[in-house]
mmCIF file of C-alpha atoms in Angstrom:
data_model
loop_
_atom_site.group_PDB
_atom_site.id
_atom_site.type_symbol
_atom_site.label_atom_id
_atom_site.label_comp_id
_atom_site.label_asym_id
_atom_site.label_seq_id
_atom_site.Cartn_x
_atom_site.Cartn_y
_atom_site.Cartn_z
ATOM 1 C CA UNK C 104 -1.809 11.356 -12.515
ATOM 2 C CA UNK C 105 -0.149 8.180 -11.280
ATOM 3 C CA UNK C 106 -2.512 5.366 -10.349
ATOM 4 C CA UNK C 107 -2.235 3.510 -7.030
ATOM 5 C CA UNK C 108 -1.917 -0.257 -7.125
ATOM 6 C CA UNK C 109 -3.008 -2.917 -4.686
ATOM 7 C CA UNK C 110 0.597 -3.012 -3.493
ATOM 8 C CA UNK C 111 0.708 0.704 -2.619
ATOM 9 C CA UNK C 112 1.679 0.801 1.077
ATOM 10 C CA UNK C 113 0.005 3.188 3.529
ATOM 11 C CA UNK C 114 1.336 6.736 3.656
ATOM 12 C CA UNK C 115 2.022 7.879 7.234
ATOM 13 C CA UNK C 116 1.487 11.606 7.791
ATOM 14 C CA UNK C 117 3.093 12.950 10.964
ATOM 15 C CA UNK C 118 1.087 16.006 11.946
ATOM 16 C CA UNK C 119 -1.799 14.726 9.851
ATOM 17 C CA UNK C 120 -4.426 16.607 11.871
ATOM 18 C CA UNK C 121 -2.999 19.954 10.712
ATOM 19 C CA UNK C 122 -4.122 21.805 7.607
ATOM 20 C CA UNK C 123 -1.440 20.533 5.225
ATOM 21 C CA UNK C 124 -1.348 17.001 6.596
ATOM 22 C CA UNK C 125 -5.096 16.538 6.574
ATOM 23 C CA UNK C 126 -5.374 18.069 3.113
ATOM 24 C CA UNK C 127 -2.839 15.581 1.764
ATOM 25 C CA UNK C 128 -4.639 12.714 3.509
ATOM 26 C CA UNK C 129 -7.911 13.829 1.934
ATOM 27 C CA UNK C 130 -6.440 13.963 -1.567
ATOM 28 C CA UNK C 131 -4.691 10.605 -1.274
ATOM 29 C CA UNK C 132 -7.824 9.001 0.146
ATOM 30 C CA UNK C 133 -9.785 10.311 -2.846
ATOM 31 C CA UNK C 134 -7.175 8.683 -5.086
ATOM 32 C CA UNK C 135 -7.643 5.344 -3.326
ATOM 33 C CA UNK C 136 -4.353 5.434 -1.428
ATOM 34 C CA UNK C 137 -4.303 4.125 2.179
ATOM 35 C CA UNK C 138 -3.172 6.754 4.694
ATOM 36 C CA UNK C 139 -2.262 6.854 8.373
ATOM 37 C CA UNK C 140 -2.970 10.133 10.162
ATOM 38 C CA UNK C 141 -0.515 10.806 12.961
ATOM 39 C CA UNK C 142 -0.830 13.244 15.838
ATOM 40 C CA UNK C 143 0.673 13.826 19.265
ATOM 41 C CA UNK C 144 -2.768 12.805 20.532
ATOM 42 C CA UNK C 145 -4.131 9.401 19.522
ATOM 43 C CA UNK C 146 -7.620 10.743 20.200
ATOM 44 C CA UNK C 147 -7.197 13.639 17.776
ATOM 45 C CA UNK C 148 -5.752 11.308 15.155
ATOM 46 C CA UNK C 149 -8.671 8.904 15.507
ATOM 47 C CA UNK C 150 -11.151 11.781 15.252
ATOM 48 C CA UNK C 151 -9.474 13.085 12.091
ATOM 49 C CA UNK C 152 -9.499 9.610 10.561
ATOM 50 C CA UNK C 153 -13.239 9.405 11.263
ATOM 51 C CA UNK C 154 -13.838 12.744 9.554
ATOM 52 C CA UNK C 155 -11.863 11.571 6.555
ATOM 53 C CA UNK C 156 -13.905 8.370 6.262
ATOM 54 C CA UNK C 157 -17.068 10.493 6.318
ATOM 55 C CA UNK C 158 -15.683 12.783 3.609
ATOM 56 C CA UNK C 159 -14.428 9.891 1.457
ATOM 57 C CA UNK C 160 -16.644 6.813 1.946
ATOM 58 C CA UNK C 161 -14.605 3.646 1.730
ATOM 59 C CA UNK C 162 -11.321 5.427 2.477
ATOM 60 C CA UNK C 163 -8.640 3.228 3.976
ATOM 61 C CA UNK C 164 -7.417 5.408 6.838
ATOM 62 C CA UNK C 165 -6.153 4.902 10.382
ATOM 63 C CA UNK C 166 -5.400 7.407 13.125
ATOM 64 C CA UNK C 167 -2.728 6.962 15.782
ATOM 65 C CA UNK C 168 0.074 8.694 17.641
ATOM 66 C CA UNK C 169 2.872 10.024 15.467
ATOM 67 C CA UNK C 170 5.446 7.454 16.572
ATOM 68 C CA UNK C 171 3.109 4.560 15.764
ATOM 69 C CA UNK C 172 2.023 6.125 12.482
ATOM 70 C CA UNK C 173 5.628 6.568 11.322
ATOM 71 C CA UNK C 174 6.183 2.813 11.449
ATOM 72 C CA UNK C 175 3.345 2.021 9.047
ATOM 73 C CA UNK C 176 4.940 2.845 5.709
ATOM 74 C CA UNK C 177 8.293 3.234 3.933
ATOM 75 C CA UNK C 178 7.776 6.924 3.077
ATOM 76 C CA UNK C 179 6.804 9.185 5.987
ATOM 77 C CA UNK C 180 5.553 12.744 5.487
ATOM 78 C CA UNK C 181 6.341 15.347 8.169
ATOM 79 C CA UNK C 182 3.786 18.161 7.886
ATOM 80 C CA UNK C 183 4.210 20.084 11.134
ATOM 81 C CA UNK C 184 4.995 23.816 11.567
ATOM 82 C CA UNK C 185 8.658 24.743 11.893
ATOM 83 C CA UNK C 186 8.332 25.421 15.621
ATOM 84 C CA UNK C 187 7.359 21.757 16.102
ATOM 85 C CA UNK C 188 9.864 20.186 13.703
ATOM 86 C CA UNK C 189 12.684 19.523 16.162
ATOM 87 C CA UNK C 190 10.401 18.119 18.851
ATOM 88 C CA UNK C 191 8.731 15.753 16.412
ATOM 89 C CA UNK C 192 12.006 14.573 14.909
ATOM 90 C CA UNK C 193 13.416 13.895 18.365
ATOM 91 C CA UNK C 194 10.317 11.848 19.192
ATOM 92 C CA UNK C 195 10.571 9.923 15.919
ATOM 93 C CA UNK C 196 14.187 8.827 16.296
ATOM 94 C CA UNK C 197 13.179 5.539 17.865
ATOM 95 C CA UNK C 198 10.303 4.985 15.449
ATOM 96 C CA UNK C 199 12.016 5.531 12.100
ATOM 97 C CA UNK C 200 13.835 2.515 10.712
ATOM 98 C CA UNK C 201 16.597 1.801 8.216
ATOM 99 C CA UNK C 202 15.951 2.802 4.612
ATOM 100 C CA UNK C 203 12.774 4.728 5.377
ATOM 101 C CA UNK C 204 12.353 8.041 3.612
ATOM 102 C CA UNK C 205 11.226 11.141 5.497
ATOM 103 C CA UNK C 206 9.559 13.803 3.362
ATOM 104 C CA UNK C 207 10.054 17.091 5.177
ATOM 105 C CA UNK C 208 7.465 19.706 4.276
ATOM 106 C CA UNK C 209 8.618 22.218 6.885
ATOM 107 C CA UNK C 210 9.098 25.894 6.104
ATOM 108 C CA UNK C 211 11.026 28.116 8.559
ATOM 109 C CA UNK C 212 8.546 30.981 8.571
ATOM 110 C CA UNK C 213 9.061 33.868 10.985
ATOM 111 C CA UNK C 214 5.510 33.205 12.167
ATOM 112 C CA UNK C 215 7.060 30.421 14.272
ATOM 113 C CA UNK C 216 8.458 33.131 16.569
ATOM 114 C CA UNK C 217 5.485 35.521 16.326
ATOM 115 C CA UNK C 218 6.895 37.203 13.239
ATOM 116 C CA UNK C 219 5.372 37.720 9.810
ATOM 117 C CA UNK C 220 4.454 34.763 7.614
ATOM 118 C CA UNK C 221 5.957 36.653 4.679
ATOM 119 C CA UNK C 222 9.411 36.420 6.239
ATOM 120 C CA UNK C 223 11.646 33.420 6.856
ATOM 121 C CA UNK C 224 14.039 32.431 9.595
ATOM 122 C CA UNK C 225 17.675 31.520 9.170
ATOM 123 C CA UNK C 226 18.450 27.855 9.831
ATOM 124 C CA UNK C 227 21.974 26.964 10.928
ATOM 125 C CA UNK C 228 22.088 23.876 8.696
ATOM 126 C CA UNK C 229 20.949 25.926 5.690
ATOM 127 C CA UNK C 230 17.325 24.790 5.467
ATOM 128 C CA UNK C 231 14.634 22.984 7.401
ATOM 129 C CA UNK C 232 15.186 20.004 5.116
ATOM 130 C CA UNK C 233 18.891 19.859 5.963
ATOM 131 C CA UNK C 234 18.078 20.234 9.654
ATOM 132 C CA UNK C 235 15.737 17.258 9.339
ATOM 133 C CA UNK C 236 18.482 15.179 7.704
ATOM 134 C CA UNK C 237 20.816 16.019 10.577
ATOM 135 C CA UNK C 238 18.253 14.932 13.159
ATOM 136 C CA UNK C 239 16.969 11.638 11.739
ATOM 137 C CA UNK C 240 18.850 8.340 12.230
ATOM 138 C CA UNK C 241 21.856 7.902 9.934
ATOM 139 C CA UNK C 242 20.157 5.303 7.732
ATOM 140 C CA UNK C 243 17.038 7.416 7.110
ATOM 141 C CA UNK C 244 17.144 9.777 4.123
ATOM 142 C CA UNK C 245 15.272 13.054 3.721
ATOM 143 C CA UNK C 246 13.517 14.515 0.695
ATOM 144 C CA UNK C 247 12.161 18.066 0.992
ATOM 145 C CA UNK C 248 8.867 18.743 -0.804
ATOM 146 C CA UNK C 249 5.386 20.302 -0.812
ATOM 147 C CA UNK C 250 6.442 23.758 0.365
ATOM 148 C CA UNK C 251 4.339 25.644 -2.173
ATOM 149 C CA UNK C 252 1.037 23.743 -2.256
ATOM 150 C CA UNK C 253 -1.836 25.576 -0.597
ATOM 151 C CA UNK C 254 -3.244 23.746 2.427
ATOM 152 C CA UNK C 255 -6.663 25.476 2.117
ATOM 153 C CA UNK C 256 -6.891 24.329 -1.514
ATOM 154 C CA UNK C 257 -5.953 20.757 -0.597
ATOM 155 C CA UNK C 258 -8.693 20.730 2.026
ATOM 156 C CA UNK C 259 -11.360 21.722 -0.517
ATOM 157 C CA UNK C 260 -11.865 18.328 -2.105
ATOM 158 C CA UNK C 261 -13.594 19.812 -5.166
ATOM 159 C CA UNK C 262 -10.904 22.456 -5.756
ATOM 160 C CA UNK C 263 -8.791 21.806 -8.840
ATOM 161 C CA UNK C 264 -5.027 21.575 -8.496
ATOM 162 C CA UNK C 265 -2.713 22.463 -11.374
ATOM 163 C CA UNK C 266 0.819 23.023 -10.152
ATOM 164 C CA UNK C 267 4.273 21.607 -9.662
ATOM 165 C CA UNK C 268 5.888 20.257 -6.515
ATOM 166 C CA UNK C 269 9.633 20.837 -6.278
ATOM 167 C CA UNK C 270 11.568 17.904 -4.796
ATOM 168 C CA UNK C 271 14.990 18.298 -3.195
ATOM 169 C CA UNK C 272 17.027 15.240 -2.253
ATOM 170 C CA UNK C 273 20.445 13.721 -2.692
ATOM 171 C CA UNK C 274 19.356 10.503 -4.424
ATOM 172 C CA UNK C 275 17.263 10.458 -7.562
ATOM 173 C CA UNK C 276 15.708 7.100 -6.659
ATOM 174 C CA UNK C 277 14.459 8.578 -3.383
ATOM 175 C CA UNK C 278 12.902 11.517 -5.180
ATOM 176 C CA UNK C 279 11.309 9.146 -7.700
ATOM 177 C CA UNK C 280 9.560 7.234 -4.893
ATOM 178 C CA UNK C 281 8.219 10.461 -3.432
ATOM 179 C CA UNK C 282 7.256 11.746 -6.884
ATOM 180 C CA UNK C 283 5.108 8.665 -7.549
ATOM 181 C CA UNK C 284 3.150 9.318 -4.354
ATOM 182 C CA UNK C 285 2.727 13.032 -5.016
ATOM 183 C CA UNK C 286 1.567 12.424 -8.577
ATOM 184 C CA UNK C 287 -1.226 10.163 -7.305
ATOM 185 C CA UNK C 288 -2.888 13.452 -6.332
ATOM 186 C CA UNK C 289 -4.703 14.801 -9.384
ATOM 187 C CA UNK C 290 -3.226 18.052 -10.656
ATOM 188 C CA UNK C 291 0.201 17.776 -9.025
ATOM 189 C CA UNK C 292 3.402 17.166 -10.981
ATOM 190 C CA UNK C 293 6.692 16.425 -9.237
ATOM 191 C CA UNK C 294 9.791 18.245 -10.502
ATOM 192 C CA UNK C 295 13.378 17.385 -9.591
ATOM 193 C CA UNK C 296 14.800 20.568 -8.068
ATOM 194 C CA UNK C 297 18.221 19.132 -7.218
ATOM 195 C CA UNK C 298 20.035 18.011 -4.075
ATOM 196 C CA UNK C 299 18.778 18.540 -0.548
ATOM 197 C CA UNK C 300 20.838 21.697 -0.160
ATOM 198 C CA UNK C 301 18.570 23.309 -2.771
ATOM 199 C CA UNK C 302 15.778 23.216 -0.189
ATOM 200 C CA UNK C 303 17.184 26.458 1.210
ATOM 201 C CA UNK C 304 16.016 28.116 -2.020
ATOM 202 C CA UNK C 305 12.716 26.266 -2.417
ATOM 203 C CA UNK C 306 11.648 26.958 1.165
ATOM 204 C CA UNK C 307 11.955 30.676 0.462
ATOM 205 C CA UNK C 308 9.210 30.397 -2.154
ATOM 206 C CA UNK C 309 6.608 29.871 0.570
ATOM 207 C CA UNK C 310 6.776 33.355 2.139
ATOM 208 C CA UNK C 311 6.908 34.784 -1.381
ATOM 209 C CA UNK C 312 3.704 32.943 -2.336
ATOM 210 C CA UNK C 313 2.042 33.982 0.924
ATOM 211 C CA UNK C 314 2.798 37.604 0.047
ATOM 212 C CA UNK C 315 1.509 37.221 -3.520
ATOM 213 C CA UNK C 316 -1.629 35.367 -2.477
ATOM 214 C CA UNK C 317 -2.372 37.962 0.173
ATOM 215 C CA UNK C 318 -2.275 40.711 -2.440
ATOM 216 C CA UNK C 319 -4.387 38.836 -4.977
ATOM 217 C CA UNK C 320 -6.675 37.064 -2.485
ATOM 218 C CA UNK C 321 -5.745 33.796 -4.166
ATOM 219 C CA UNK C 322 -4.131 30.405 -3.526
ATOM 220 C CA UNK C 323 -1.650 30.414 -6.401
ATOM 221 C CA UNK C 324 1.053 27.761 -6.710
ATOM 222 C CA UNK C 325 4.191 27.184 -8.766
ATOM 223 C CA UNK C 326 4.393 25.960 -12.351
ATOM 224 C CA UNK C 327 7.694 25.269 -14.140
ATOM 225 C CA UNK C 328 7.266 25.805 -17.873
ATOM 226 C CA UNK C 329 9.161 24.402 -20.835
ATOM 227 C CA UNK C 330 9.940 20.964 -19.412
ATOM 228 C CA UNK C 331 9.926 18.055 -21.882
ATOM 229 C CA UNK C 332 6.828 15.896 -22.010
ATOM 230 C CA UNK C 333 6.728 12.355 -20.690
ATOM 231 C CA UNK C 334 7.469 10.536 -17.484
ATOM 232 C CA UNK C 335 10.485 12.242 -15.935
ATOM 233 C CA UNK C 336 10.800 9.534 -13.270
ATOM 234 C CA UNK C 337 10.966 6.439 -15.482
#
């Protein structure tokens, strides 16, 4: 587990009142990382930030509208459902600035159009991650990640995590920055899964895991075996 430093900037979470976003905020707050919970509603964001401070006394957390939240840190996490991805990215175009990283956690599940969560939708660009890259300003880069981590497990602060997070992005240094943040959450290890175009494969693991977990009544994740020991991001 990577340790935060005094210089660790806040992590903005767009859609931070949802299950995945709030679960990530909870885990980072427990690790001593400052977070900014974003929402379409400033009131909902403020309420979620209050709940988080109650759950983690001393947590450094703010709540604000998504566009304001996105300006608070260099690495922004987008944790909204697929049906809300385009709307949120359109709204963020004026808020995101040069050299920021956007971590897209979106999965194009058929549930977005009243279909089954065990099925996925086709995305013209190839993946939700590639669609995000097309929609953000030209000088903002996208890393796709966190498609296979269970939101219910994240939200149970005493639940143990022991799984890998597959990162897809076109620049290794971008993925390294995201990996450092992810590995501040105990039990998560970041694995380089290749360029952003690989997100079209990784995103398909989510409906597969939903199907498996439904059968086993579990919240299983992904673990890549046989990797060499040590810090892969040094």
